[in-house]
Coordinates of C-alpha atoms in Angstrom, one line a residue:
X976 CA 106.3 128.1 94.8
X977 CA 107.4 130.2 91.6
X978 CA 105.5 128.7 88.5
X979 CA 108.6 129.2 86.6
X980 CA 112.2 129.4 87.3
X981 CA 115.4 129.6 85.0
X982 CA 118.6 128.5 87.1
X983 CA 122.0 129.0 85.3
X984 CA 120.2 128.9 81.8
X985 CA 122.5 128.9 79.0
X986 CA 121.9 128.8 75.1
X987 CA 124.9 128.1 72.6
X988 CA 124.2 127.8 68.6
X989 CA 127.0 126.2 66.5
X990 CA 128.0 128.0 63.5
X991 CA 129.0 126.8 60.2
X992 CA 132.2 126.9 61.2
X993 CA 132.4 124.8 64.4
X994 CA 132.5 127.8 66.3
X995 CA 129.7 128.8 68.6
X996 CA 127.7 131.6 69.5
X997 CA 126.7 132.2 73.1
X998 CA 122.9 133.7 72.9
X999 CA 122.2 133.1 76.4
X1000 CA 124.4 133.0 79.2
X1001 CA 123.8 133.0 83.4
X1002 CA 120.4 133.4 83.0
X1003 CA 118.6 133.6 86.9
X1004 CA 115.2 134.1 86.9
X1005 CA 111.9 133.8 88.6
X1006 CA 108.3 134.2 87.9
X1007 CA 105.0 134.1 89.2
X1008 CA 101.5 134.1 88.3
X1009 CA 99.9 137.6 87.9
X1010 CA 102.6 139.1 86.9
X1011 CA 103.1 141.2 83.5
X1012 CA 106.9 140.9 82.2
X1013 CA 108.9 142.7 79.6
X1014 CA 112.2 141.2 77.9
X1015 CA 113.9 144.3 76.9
X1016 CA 116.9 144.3 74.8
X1017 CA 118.0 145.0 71.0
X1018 CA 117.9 143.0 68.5
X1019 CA 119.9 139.6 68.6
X1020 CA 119.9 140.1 72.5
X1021 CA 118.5 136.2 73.2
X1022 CA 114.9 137.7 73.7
X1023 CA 113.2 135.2 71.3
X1024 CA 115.5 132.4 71.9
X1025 CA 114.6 132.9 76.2
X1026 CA 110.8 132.4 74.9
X1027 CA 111.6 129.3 72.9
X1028 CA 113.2 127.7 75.5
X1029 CA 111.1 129.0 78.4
X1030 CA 108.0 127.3 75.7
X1031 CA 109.6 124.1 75.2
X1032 CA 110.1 124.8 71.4
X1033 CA 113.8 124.1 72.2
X1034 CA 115.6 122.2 74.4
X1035 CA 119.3 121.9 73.1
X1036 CA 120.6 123.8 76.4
X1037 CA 122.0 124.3 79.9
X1038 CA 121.0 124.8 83.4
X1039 CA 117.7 123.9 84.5
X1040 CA 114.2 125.3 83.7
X1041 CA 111.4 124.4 86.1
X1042 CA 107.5 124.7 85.7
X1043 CA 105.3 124.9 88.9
X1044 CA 108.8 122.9 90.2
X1045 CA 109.6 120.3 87.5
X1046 CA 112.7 120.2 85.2
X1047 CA 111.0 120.9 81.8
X1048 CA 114.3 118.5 81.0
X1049 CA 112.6 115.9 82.9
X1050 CA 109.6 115.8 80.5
X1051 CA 109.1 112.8 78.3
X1052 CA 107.4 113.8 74.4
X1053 CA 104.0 113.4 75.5
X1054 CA 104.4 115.5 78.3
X1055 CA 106.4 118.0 76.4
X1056 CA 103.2 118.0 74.1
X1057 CA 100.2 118.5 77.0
X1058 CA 102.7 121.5 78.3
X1059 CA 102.5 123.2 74.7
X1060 CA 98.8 122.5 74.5
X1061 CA 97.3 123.0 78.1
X1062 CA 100.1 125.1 80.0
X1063 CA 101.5 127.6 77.2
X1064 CA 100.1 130.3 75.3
X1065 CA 101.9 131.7 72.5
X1066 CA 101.7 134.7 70.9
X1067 CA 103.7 135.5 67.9
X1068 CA 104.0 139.6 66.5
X1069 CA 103.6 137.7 62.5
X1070 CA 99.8 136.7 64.1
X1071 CA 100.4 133.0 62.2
X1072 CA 96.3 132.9 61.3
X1073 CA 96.2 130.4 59.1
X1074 CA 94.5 132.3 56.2
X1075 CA 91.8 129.6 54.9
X1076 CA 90.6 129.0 58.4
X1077 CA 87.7 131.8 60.0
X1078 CA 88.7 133.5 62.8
X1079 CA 86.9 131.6 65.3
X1080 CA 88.4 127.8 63.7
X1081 CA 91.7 129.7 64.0
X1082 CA 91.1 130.3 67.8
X1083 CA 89.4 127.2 68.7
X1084 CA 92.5 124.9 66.8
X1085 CA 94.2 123.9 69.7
X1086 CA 90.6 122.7 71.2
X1087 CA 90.1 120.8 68.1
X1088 CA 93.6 118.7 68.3
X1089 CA 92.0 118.2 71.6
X1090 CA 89.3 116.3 70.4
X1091 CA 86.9 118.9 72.3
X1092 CA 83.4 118.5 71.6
X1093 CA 82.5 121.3 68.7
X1094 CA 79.6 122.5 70.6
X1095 CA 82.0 123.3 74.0
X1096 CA 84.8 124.3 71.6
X1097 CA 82.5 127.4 70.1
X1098 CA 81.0 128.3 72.7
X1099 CA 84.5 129.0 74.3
X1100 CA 85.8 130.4 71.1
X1101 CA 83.1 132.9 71.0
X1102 CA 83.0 133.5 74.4
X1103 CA 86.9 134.6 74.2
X1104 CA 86.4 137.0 70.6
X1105 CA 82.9 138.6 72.6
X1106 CA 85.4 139.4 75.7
X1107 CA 88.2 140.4 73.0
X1108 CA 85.4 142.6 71.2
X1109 CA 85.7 140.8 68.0
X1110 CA 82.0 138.9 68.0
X1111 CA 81.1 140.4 65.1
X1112 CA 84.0 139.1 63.0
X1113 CA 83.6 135.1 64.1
X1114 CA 82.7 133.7 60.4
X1115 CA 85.6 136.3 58.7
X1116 CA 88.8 135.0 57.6
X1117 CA 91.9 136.9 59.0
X1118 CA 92.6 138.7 55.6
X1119 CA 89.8 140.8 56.4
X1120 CA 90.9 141.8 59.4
X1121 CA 93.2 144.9 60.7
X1122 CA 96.8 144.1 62.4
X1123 CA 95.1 145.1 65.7
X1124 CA 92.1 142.5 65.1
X1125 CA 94.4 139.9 64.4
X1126 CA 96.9 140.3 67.1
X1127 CA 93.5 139.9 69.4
X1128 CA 92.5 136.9 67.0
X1129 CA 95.8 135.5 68.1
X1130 CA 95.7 136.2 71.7
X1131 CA 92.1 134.4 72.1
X1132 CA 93.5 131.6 70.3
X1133 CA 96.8 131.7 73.3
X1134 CA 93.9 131.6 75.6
X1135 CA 91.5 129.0 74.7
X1136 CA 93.2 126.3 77.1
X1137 CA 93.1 128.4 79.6
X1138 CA 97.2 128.5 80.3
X1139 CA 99.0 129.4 83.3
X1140 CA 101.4 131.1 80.9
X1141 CA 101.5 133.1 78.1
X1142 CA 104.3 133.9 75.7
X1143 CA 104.2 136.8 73.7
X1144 CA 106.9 137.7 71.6
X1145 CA 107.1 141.0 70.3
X1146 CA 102.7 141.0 69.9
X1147 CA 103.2 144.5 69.2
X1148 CA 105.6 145.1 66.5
X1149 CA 103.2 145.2 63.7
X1150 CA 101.1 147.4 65.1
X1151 CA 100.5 151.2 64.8
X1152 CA 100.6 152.8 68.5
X1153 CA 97.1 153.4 69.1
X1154 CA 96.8 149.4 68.6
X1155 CA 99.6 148.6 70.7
X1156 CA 98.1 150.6 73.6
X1157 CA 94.9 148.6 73.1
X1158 CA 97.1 145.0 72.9
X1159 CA 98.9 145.6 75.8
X1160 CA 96.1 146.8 77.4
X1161 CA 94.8 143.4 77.2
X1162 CA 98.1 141.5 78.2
X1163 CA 97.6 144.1 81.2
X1164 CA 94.0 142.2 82.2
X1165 CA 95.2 138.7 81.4
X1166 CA 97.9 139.2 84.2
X1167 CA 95.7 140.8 86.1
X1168 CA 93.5 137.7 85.9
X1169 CA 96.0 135.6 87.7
X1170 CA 98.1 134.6 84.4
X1171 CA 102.2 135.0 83.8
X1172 CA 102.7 137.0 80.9
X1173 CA 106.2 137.2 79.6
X1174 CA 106.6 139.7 76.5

């Protein structure tokens, strides 16, 4: 079984004007764990809105859109919720560190909604920013960080649950291309580890 499948997916905004714009339209796809997959298409092509749906951030559309076989339309708040927290990682190219927080309270964040245990949720947090080579920068905030730091801040903090997905949109476009080499290096190895990685 495909972990995730769009059937007939389709995406209409409403404009001021009563009129709508189609951002989505036919959309057949599947996808499996381990594999590594780029979204290409210019700007305003529906690439971020097909993450936001595929994420559950939105779910004003058409056609179906299962998860390891269940209609994401089927799921009840709660549900909705635990699928953001345990089954989605998200990766955004802005980073969103939140600035006051160090960078291993801004991984471990989702284990903290969680209710996890500080002691477990550190030891995973620094477990993920040793494997991310960032060890040494656990007690900085993200303004002292470089773009490529951050971006890896961010990605630990995608990981920390332990997903079966993860969602990065555009995670390189703030970067300079010796960094985005390194970063999608990285996507490269979470695939490789048995995750879906959409990009």
């Amino acid at each position: 079984m495909k972990i995730l499948e769009l059937i007939d997916v389709k995406k209409d905004y409403k404009l001021a004007n009563k009129e709508k714009f189609t951002a989505l339209s036919d959309i057949n796809v599947s996808f499996d764990k381990g594999e590594l997959v780029s979204i290409v298409g210019e700007s305003g092509s529906g690439k971020s809105t097909l993450m936001n749906l595929i994420g559950g951030l939105d779910s004003d559309y058409s056609g179906t859109i299962n998860i390891s076989g269940k209609d994401l339309k089927s799921f009840k708040d709660k549900d909705l919720d635990d699928y953001r927290k345990k089954k989605i990682g998200f990766v955004f190219q802005s980073f969103n560190l939140i600035p006051q927080l160090s960078v291993l309270d801004n991984v471990t964040i989702g284990l903290t909604l969680s209710n996890e245990k500080e002691s477990i949720k550190n030891k995973k947090g620094i477990e993920l920013l040793t494997k991310l080579g960032l060890k040494d920068q656990i007690h900085k905030k993200p303004t002292q960080l470089s773009g490529g730091q951050k971006q890896r801040v961010a990605i630990a903090r995608a990981l920390i649950n332990n997903p079966d997905i993860i969602l990065a949109d555009e995670p390189t476009g703030a970067l300079d291309s010796t960094t985005t080499s390194q970063i999608l290096d990285i996507l490269k190895e979470i695939a490789d580890e048995g995750k879906l990685v959409i990009m």
